[in-house]
Short mmCIF file of C-alpha atoms in Angstrom, two decimals:
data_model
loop_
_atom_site.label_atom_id
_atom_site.label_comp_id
_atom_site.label_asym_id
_atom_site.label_seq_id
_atom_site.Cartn_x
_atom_site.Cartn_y
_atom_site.Cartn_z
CA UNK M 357 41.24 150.55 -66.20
CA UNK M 358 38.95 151.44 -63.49
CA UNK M 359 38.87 155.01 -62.31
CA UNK M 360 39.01 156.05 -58.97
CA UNK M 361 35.22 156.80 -57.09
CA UNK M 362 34.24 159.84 -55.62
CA UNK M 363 34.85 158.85 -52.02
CA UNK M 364 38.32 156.90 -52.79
CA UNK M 365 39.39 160.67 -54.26
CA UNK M 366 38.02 162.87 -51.65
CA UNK M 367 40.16 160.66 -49.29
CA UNK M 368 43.19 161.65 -51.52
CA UNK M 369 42.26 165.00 -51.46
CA UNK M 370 41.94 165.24 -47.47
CA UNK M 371 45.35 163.46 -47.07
CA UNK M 372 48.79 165.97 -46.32
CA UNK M 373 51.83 165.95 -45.36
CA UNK M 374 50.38 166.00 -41.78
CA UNK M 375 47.49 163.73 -42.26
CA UNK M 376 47.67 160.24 -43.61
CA UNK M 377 44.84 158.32 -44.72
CA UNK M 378 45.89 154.30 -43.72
CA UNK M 379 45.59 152.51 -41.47
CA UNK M 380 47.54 149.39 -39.39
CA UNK M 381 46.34 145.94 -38.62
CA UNK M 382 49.12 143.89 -36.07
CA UNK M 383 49.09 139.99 -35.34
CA UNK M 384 51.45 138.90 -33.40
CA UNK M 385 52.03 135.18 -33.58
CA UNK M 386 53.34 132.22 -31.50
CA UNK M 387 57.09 131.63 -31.97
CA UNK M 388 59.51 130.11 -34.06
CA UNK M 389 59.07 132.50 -36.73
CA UNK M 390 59.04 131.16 -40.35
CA UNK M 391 61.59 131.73 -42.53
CA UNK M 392 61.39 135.10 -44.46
CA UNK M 393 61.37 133.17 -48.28
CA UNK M 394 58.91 130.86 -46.86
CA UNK M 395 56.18 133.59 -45.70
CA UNK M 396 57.13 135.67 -49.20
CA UNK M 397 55.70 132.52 -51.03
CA UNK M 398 53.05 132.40 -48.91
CA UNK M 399 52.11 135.97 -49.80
CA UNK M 400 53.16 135.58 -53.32
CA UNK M 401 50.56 132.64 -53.46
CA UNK M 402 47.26 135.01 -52.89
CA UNK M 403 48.44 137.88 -54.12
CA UNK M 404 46.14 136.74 -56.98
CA UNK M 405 42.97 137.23 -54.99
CA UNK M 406 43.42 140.73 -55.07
CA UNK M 407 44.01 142.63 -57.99
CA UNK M 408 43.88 145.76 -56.46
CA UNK M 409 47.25 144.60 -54.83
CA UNK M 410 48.93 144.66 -57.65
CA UNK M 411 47.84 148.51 -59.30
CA UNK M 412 48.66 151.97 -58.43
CA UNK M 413 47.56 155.17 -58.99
CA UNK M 414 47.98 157.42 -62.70
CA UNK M 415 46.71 161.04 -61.99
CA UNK M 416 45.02 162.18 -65.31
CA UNK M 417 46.83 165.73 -66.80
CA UNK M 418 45.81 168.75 -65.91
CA UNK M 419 42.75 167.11 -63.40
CA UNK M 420 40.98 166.83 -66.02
CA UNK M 421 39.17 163.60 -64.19
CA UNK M 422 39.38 161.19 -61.51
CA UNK M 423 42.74 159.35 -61.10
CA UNK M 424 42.86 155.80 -62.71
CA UNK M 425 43.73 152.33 -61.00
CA UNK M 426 46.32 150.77 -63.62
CA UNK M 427 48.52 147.86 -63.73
CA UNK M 428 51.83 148.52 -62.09
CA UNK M 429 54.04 147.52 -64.57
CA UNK M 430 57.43 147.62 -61.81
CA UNK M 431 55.04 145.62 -59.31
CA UNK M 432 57.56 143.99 -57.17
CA UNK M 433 56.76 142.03 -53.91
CA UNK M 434 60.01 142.89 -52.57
CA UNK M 435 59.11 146.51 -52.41
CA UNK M 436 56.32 145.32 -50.07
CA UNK M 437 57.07 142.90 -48.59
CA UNK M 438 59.52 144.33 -45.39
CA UNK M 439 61.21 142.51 -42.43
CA UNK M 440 62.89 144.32 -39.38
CA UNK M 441 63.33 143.35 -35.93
CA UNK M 442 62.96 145.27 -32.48
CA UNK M 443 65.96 146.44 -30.86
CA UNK M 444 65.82 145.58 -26.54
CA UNK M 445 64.66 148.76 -25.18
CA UNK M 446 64.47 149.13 -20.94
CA UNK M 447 61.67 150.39 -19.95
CA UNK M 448 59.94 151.60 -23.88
CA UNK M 449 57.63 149.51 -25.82
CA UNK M 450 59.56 148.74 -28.65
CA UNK M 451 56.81 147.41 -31.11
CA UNK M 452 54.67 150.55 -30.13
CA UNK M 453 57.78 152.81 -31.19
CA UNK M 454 57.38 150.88 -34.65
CA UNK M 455 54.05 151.47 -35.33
CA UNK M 456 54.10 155.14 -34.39
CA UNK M 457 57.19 155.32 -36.77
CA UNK M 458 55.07 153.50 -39.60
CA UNK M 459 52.04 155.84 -39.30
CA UNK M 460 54.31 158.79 -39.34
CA UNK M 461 55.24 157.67 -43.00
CA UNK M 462 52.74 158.38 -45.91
CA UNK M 463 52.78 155.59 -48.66
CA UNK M 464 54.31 155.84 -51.77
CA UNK M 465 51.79 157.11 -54.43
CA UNK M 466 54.24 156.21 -57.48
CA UNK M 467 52.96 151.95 -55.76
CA UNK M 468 50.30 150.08 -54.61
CA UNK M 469 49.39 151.61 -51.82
CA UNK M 470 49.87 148.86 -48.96
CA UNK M 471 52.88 147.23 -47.08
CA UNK M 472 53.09 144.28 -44.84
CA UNK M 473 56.35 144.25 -42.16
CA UNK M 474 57.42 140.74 -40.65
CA UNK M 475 58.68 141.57 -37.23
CA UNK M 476 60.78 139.98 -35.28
CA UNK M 477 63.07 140.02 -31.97
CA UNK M 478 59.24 140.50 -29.79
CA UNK M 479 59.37 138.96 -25.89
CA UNK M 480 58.54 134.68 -25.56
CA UNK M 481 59.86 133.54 -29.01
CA UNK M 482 57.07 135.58 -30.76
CA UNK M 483 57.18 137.21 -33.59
CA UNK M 484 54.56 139.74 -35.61
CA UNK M 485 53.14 140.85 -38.78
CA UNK M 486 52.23 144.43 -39.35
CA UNK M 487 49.36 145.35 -42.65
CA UNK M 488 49.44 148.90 -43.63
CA UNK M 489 46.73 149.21 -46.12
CA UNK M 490 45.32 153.08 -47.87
CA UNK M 491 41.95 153.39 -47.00
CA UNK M 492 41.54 154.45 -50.79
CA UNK M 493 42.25 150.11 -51.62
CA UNK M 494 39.47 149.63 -48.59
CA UNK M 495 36.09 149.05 -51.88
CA UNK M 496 38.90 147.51 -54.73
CA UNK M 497 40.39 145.24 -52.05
CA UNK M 498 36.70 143.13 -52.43
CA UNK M 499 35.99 143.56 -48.67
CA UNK M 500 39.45 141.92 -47.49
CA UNK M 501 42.37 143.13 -45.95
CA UNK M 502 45.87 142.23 -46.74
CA UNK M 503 46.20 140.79 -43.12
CA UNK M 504 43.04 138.66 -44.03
CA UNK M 505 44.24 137.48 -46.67
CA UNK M 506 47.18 135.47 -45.01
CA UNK M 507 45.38 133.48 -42.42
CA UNK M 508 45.80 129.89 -43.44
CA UNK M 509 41.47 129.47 -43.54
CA UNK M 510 41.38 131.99 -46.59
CA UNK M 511 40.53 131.03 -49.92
CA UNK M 512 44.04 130.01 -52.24
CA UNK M 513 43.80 130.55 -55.71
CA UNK M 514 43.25 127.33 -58.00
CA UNK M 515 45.08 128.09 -60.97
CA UNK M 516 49.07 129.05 -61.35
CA UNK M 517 49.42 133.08 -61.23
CA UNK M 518 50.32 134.44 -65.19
CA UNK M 519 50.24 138.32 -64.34
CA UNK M 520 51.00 140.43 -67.04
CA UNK M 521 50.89 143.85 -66.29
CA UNK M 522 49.15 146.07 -69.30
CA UNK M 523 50.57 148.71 -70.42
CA UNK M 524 50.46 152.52 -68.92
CA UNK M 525 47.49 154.50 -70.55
CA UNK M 526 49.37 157.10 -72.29
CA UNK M 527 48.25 160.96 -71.94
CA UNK M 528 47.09 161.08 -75.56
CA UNK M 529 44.75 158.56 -74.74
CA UNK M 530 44.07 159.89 -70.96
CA UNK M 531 42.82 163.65 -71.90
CA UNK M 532 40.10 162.83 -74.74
CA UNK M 533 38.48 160.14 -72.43
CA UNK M 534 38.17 162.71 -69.52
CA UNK M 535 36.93 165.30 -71.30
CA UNK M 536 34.28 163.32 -72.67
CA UNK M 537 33.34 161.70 -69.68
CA UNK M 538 32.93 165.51 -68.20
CA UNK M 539 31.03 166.46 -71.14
CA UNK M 540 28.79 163.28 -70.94
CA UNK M 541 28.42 163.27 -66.98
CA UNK M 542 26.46 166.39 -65.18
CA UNK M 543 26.88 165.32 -61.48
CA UNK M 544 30.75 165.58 -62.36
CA UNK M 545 29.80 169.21 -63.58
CA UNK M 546 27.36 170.31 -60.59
CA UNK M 547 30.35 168.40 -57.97
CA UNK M 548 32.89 171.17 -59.58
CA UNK M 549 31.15 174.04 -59.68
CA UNK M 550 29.98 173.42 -55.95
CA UNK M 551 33.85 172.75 -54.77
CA UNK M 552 34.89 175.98 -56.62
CA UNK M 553 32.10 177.96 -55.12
CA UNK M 554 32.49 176.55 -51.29
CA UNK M 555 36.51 177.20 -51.00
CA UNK M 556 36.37 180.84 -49.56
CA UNK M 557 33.91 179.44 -47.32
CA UNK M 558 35.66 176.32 -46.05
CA UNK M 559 38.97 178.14 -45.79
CA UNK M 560 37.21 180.95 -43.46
CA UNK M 561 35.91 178.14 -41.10
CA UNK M 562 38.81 176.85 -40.84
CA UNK M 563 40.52 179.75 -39.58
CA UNK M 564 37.58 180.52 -37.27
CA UNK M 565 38.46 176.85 -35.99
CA UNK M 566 42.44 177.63 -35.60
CA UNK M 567 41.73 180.84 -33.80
CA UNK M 568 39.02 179.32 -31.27
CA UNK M 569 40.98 175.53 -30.73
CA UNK M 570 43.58 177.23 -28.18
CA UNK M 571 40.66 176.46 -25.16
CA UNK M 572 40.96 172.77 -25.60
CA UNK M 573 42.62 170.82 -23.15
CA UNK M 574 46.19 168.87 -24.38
CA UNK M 575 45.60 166.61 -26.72
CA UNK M 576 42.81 167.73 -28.35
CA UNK M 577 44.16 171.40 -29.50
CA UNK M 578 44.02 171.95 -33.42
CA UNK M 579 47.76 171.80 -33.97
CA UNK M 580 48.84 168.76 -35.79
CA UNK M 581 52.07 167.64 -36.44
CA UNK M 582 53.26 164.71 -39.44
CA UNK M 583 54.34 162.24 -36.27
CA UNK M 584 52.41 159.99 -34.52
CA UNK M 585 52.48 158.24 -31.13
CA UNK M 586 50.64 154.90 -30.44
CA UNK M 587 50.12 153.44 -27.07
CA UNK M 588 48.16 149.54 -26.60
CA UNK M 589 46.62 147.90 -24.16
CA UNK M 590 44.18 144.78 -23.50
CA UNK M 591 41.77 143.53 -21.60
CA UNK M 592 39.56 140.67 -20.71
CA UNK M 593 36.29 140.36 -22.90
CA UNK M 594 34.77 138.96 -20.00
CA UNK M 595 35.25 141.88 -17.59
CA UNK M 596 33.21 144.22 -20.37
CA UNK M 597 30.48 141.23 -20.43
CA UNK M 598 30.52 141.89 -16.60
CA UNK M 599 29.55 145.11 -16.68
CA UNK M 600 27.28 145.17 -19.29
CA UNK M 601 25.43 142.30 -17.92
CA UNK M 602 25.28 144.58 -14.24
CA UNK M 603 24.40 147.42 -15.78
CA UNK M 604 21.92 146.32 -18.65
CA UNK M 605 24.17 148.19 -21.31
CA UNK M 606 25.90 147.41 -24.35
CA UNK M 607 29.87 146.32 -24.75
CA UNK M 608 30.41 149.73 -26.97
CA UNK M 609 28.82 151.35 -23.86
CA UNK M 610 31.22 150.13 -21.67
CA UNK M 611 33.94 150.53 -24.07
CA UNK M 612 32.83 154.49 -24.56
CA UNK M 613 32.73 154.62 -20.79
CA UNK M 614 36.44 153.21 -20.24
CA UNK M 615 37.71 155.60 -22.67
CA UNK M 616 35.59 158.43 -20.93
CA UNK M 617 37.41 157.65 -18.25
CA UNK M 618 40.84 156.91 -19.73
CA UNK M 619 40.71 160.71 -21.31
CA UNK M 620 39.69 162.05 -17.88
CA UNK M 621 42.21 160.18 -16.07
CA UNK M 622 45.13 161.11 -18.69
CA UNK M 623 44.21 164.70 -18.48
CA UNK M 624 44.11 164.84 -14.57
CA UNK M 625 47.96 163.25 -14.33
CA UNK M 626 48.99 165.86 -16.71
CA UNK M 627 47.22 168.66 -14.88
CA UNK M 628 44.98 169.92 -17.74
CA UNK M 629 41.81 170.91 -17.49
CA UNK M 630 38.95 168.74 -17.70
CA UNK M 631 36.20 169.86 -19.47
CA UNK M 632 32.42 168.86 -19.11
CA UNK M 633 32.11 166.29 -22.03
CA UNK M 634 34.39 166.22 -25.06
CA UNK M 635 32.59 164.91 -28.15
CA UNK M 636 33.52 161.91 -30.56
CA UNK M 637 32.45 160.20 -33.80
CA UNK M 638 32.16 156.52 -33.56
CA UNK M 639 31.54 154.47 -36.74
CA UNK M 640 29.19 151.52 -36.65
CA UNK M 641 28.72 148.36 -38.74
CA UNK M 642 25.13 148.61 -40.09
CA UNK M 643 23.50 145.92 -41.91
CA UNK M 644 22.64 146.65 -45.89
CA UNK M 645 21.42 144.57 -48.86
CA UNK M 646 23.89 146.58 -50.99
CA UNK M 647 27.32 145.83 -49.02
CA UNK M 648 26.70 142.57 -47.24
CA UNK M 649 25.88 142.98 -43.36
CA UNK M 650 29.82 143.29 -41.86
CA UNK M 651 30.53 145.75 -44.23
CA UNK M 652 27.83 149.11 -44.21
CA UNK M 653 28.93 151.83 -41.69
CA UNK M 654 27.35 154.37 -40.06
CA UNK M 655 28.74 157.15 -37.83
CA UNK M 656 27.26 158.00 -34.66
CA UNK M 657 27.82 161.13 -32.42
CA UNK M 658 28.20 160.83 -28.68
CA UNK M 659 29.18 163.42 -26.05
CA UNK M 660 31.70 161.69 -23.33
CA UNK M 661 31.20 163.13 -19.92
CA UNK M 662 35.13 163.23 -18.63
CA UNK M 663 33.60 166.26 -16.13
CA UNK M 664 31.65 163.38 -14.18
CA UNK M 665 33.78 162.13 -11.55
CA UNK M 666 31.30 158.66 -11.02
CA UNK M 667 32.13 156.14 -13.50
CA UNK M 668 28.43 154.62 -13.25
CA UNK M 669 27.02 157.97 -14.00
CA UNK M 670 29.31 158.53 -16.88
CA UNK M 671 28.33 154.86 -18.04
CA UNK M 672 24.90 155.93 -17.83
CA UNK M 673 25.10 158.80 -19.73
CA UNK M 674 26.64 157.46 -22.44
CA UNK M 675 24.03 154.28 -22.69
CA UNK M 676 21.23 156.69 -23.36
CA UNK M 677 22.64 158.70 -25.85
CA UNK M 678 23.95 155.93 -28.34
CA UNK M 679 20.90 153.36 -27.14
CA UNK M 680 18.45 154.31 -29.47
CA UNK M 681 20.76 155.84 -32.06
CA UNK M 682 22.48 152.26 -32.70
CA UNK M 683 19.02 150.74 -33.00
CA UNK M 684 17.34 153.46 -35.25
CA UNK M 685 20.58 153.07 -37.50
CA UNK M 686 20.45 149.43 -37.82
CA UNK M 687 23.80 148.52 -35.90
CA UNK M 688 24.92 145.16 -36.04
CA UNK M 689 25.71 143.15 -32.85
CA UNK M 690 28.69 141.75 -31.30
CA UNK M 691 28.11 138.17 -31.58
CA UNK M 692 26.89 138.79 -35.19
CA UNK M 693 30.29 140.12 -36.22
CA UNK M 694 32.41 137.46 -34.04
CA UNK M 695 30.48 134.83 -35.82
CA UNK M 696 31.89 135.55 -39.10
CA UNK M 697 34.16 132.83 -40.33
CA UNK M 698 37.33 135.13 -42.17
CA UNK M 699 38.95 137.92 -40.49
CA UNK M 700 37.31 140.57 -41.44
CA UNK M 701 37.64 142.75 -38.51
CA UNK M 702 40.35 144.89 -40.30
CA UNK M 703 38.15 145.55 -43.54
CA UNK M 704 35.02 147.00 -41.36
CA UNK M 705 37.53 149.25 -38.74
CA UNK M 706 38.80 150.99 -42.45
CA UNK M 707 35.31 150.96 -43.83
CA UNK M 708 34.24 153.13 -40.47
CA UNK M 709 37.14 154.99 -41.02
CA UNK M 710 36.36 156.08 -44.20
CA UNK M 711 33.06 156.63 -43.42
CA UNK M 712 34.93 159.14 -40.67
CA UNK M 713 36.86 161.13 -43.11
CA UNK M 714 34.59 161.52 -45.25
CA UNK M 715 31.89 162.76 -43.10
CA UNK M 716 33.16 166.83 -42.65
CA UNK M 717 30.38 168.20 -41.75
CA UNK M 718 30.81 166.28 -38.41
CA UNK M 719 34.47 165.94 -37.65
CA UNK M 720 34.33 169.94 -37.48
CA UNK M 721 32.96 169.60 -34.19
CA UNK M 722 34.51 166.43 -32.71
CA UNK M 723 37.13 165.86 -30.32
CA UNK M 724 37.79 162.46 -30.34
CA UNK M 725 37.02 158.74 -32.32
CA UNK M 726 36.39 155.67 -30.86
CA UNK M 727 35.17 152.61 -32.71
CA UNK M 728 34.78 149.22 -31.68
CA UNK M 729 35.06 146.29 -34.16
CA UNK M 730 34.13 142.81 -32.94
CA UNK M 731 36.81 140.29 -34.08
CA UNK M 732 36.31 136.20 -34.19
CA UNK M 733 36.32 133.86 -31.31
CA UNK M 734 38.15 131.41 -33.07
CA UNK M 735 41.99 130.91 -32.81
CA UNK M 736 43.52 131.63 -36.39
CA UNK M 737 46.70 130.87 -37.59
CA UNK M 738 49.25 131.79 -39.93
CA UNK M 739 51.45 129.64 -41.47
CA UNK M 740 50.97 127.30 -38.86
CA UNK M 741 51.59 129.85 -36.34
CA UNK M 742 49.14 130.64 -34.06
CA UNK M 743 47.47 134.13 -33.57
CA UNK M 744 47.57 135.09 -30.09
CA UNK M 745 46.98 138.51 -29.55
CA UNK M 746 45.84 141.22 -32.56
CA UNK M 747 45.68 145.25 -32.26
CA UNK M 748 44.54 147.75 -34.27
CA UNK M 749 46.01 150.89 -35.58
CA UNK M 750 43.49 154.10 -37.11
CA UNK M 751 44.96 157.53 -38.25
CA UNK M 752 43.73 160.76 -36.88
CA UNK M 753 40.68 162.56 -39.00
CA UNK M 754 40.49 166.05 -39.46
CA UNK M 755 40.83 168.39 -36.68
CA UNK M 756 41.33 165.42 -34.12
CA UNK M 757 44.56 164.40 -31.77
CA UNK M 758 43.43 161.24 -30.26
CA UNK M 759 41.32 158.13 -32.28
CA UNK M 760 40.90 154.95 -29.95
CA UNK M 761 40.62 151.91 -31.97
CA UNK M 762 38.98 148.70 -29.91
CA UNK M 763 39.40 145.28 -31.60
CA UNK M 764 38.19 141.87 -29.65
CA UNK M 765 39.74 138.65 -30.79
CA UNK M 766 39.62 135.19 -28.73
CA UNK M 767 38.94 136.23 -25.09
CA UNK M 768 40.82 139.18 -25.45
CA UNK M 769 39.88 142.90 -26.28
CA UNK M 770 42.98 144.97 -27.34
CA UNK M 771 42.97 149.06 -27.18
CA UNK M 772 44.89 150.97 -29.93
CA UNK M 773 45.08 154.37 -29.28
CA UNK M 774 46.93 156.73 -31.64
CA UNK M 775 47.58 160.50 -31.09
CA UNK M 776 49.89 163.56 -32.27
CA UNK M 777 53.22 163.28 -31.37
CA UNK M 778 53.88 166.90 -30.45
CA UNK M 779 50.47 167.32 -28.22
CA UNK M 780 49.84 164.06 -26.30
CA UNK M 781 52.92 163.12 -24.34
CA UNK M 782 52.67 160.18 -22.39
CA UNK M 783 49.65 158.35 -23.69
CA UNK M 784 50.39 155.69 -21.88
CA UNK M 785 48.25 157.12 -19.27
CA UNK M 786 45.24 157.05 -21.51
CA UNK M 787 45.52 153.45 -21.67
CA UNK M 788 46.28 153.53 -17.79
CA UNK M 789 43.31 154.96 -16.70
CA UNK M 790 41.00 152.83 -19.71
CA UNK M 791 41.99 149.52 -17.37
CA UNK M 792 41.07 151.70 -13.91
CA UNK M 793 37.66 153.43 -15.35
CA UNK M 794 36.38 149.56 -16.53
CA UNK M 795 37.72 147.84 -13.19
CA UNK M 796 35.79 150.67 -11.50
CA UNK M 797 32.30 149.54 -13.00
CA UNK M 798 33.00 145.58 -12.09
CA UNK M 799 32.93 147.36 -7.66
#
């Protein structure tokens, strides 16, 4: 039995019935679509790889410690393992109805936390796959993500899977071993006391915050609902790598400065106020000896200046805030992370999300996140079935209404933007005016 780490259950802790902690990955693949049995077998094939998979979560009586990661002795595949199709919609984007529905819904603690939907009934003969993975799996997953585990390039296990669950710790057995491991352990001790002693302070801030949110403009007010909406959108990689080659800046730069743009644009059509410069947290993929290069993150503050009408100046400002930041911290590049041979795009997104909940002291102040995950150049497949276009999917952290997710794959980069049901109506407009602030900076 391995018990759960700090970090795995602070993120737990933070998650409520209005706040989930997963995330989404979404493939959607080149048509005919395999046969249902056929792509359970090819699941059932590498579950294997992944222990963590296969284990949920036992809390410990009386939180005495840290829950445990234990054998699920029900595991079933079935459970997991999900097929639906889209119904024809006029004018609505059916798969983006999905996904909002899917974030809405927290996963079941009683399981492994993590689900993966087939999808069918999409436009051309295509057909999708949907991972929804707990961001608590993200460091017993072994750096992969469900999603990367399916791609026909990843590893298959050699010998014939013999899983035999062990048996439930019972709560005989659970309470001595806590209690000694409290005893024994004096950061456990000094990480209690200070939790007890900082709750009348936490819960005054955060009325201070309730009480002083009202000013915000739509979409970025403190009330928070359980539902989500999700809104996509994609690009060209090369029109990015024409403006960052005009304007000697970096793809997240440009990326930052769509968005900019895409939040001032959304606010204007629904007659809100625009404020100066909103801020946002934006994780990046920093290179460590401890972790491997792809898979240290670091979070970055930037303030987005929606009040600037010029998209050039707001490009501008944004370059010289997150310029030297992104260098002192040790930011990997682009090309560094497209070069990787496995999908790993996925993995890093939920390690910067993590690093996003987890980092209070800054999401107190932030409006917005935005991160950018380079995915590979190469075509991958599934099954036979080629990859051709990939999103991604983040949850909203803390007191925020709107996250941006930007994943590249191929020549493609694809916008996933994901905001509160009740306070951002019409998000398509966000992605609307992301596609008119970037063709702005190619004039």
């Amino acid at each position: 039995m391995e018990r759960l780490t700090q970090d795995d259950a602070d993120l737990l802790a933070i998650e409520t019935d209005v706040a989930a902690v997963h995330g989404l990955t979404i493939g959607v693949f080149e048509g005919p679509e395999p046969a249902f049995d056929d792509l359970r077998d090819h699941v059932a094939l590498r579950i294997p790889l992944v222990p963590r998979l296969r284990q949920r979560l036992i809390d410990v009586p009386f939180d005495l410690a840290r829950p445990l990661w234990v054998d699920d002795p029900h595991f079933s595949l079935d459970f997991h393992l999900r097929h639906t199709a889209l119904p024809e919609r006029r004018e609505d984007d059916a798969l983006a109805a999905l996904v909002s529905r899917l974030m809405s819904q927290r996963l079941d603690r009683g399981k492994p936390l993590w689900e993966l939907w087939m999808v069918s009934g999409l436009k051309d003969n295509h057909w999708a796959l949907l991972s929804k993975v707990h961001y608590a799996m993200i460091d017993g997953v072994s750096g992969t993500d469900v999603f990367g585990l399916l791609l026909d390039d990843a590893a298959v296990p050699e010998t014939t899977d013999d899983f035999r669950p062990r048996p439930l710790p019972t709560n005989s057995s659970l309470i001595p071993s806590a209690l000694l491991e409290s005893m024994l352990n004096p950061i456990e001790q000094a990480r209690n006391v200070q939790s007890f002693a900082t709750a009348p302070l936490r819960l005054g801030r955060k009325a201070i915050e309730n009480a002083t949110s009202s000013s915000r403009p739509r979409g970025f007010r403190a009330t928070l609902g359980p539902h989500r909406r999700w809104q996509r959108m994609q690009l060209p990689l090369a029109e990015t790598r024409k403006v960052r080659d005009r304007h000697d800046c970096t793809t997240t730069d440009v990326i930052l400065a769509g968005i900019t743009g895409g939040i001032r644009h959304y606010l204007l059509e629904l007659g809100e106020r625009v404020p100066r410069q909103l801020s946002t947290l934006i994780p990046l993929a920093v290179a460590t000896e401890a972790t491997g290069f792809a898979h240290g993150v670091t979070t970055l503050r930037a303030l987005l200046p929606v009040g600037t009408d010029d998209p050039v100046a707001r490009l501008d400002t944004i370059s010289a805030q997150t310029r030297l930041r992104a260098r002192s911290e040790g930011a990997v590049g682009s090309e560094s992370l497209r070069r990787q041979h496995q999908f790993s795009s996925p993995t890093v997104m939920a390690g910067g999300m993590r690093a996003t909940f987890l980092d209070s002291s800054s999401l107190r102040n932030v409006d917005t996140v935005t991160i950018n995950i380079p995915g590979p150049g190469e075509t991958q497949t599934v099954m036979g079935s080629e990859l051709l276009k990939a999103y991604p999917v983040i949850p909203l952290a803390g007191r925020v209404r709107m996250a941006v997710a930007v994943l590249s794959y191929r020549d493609d980069l694809s916008f996933g933007v994901t905001g509160d049901w009740d306070s951002t109506p019409e998000l398509h407009k966000l992605t609307e005016g992301i596609r008119i602030a970037i063709t702005d900076l190619l004039d």
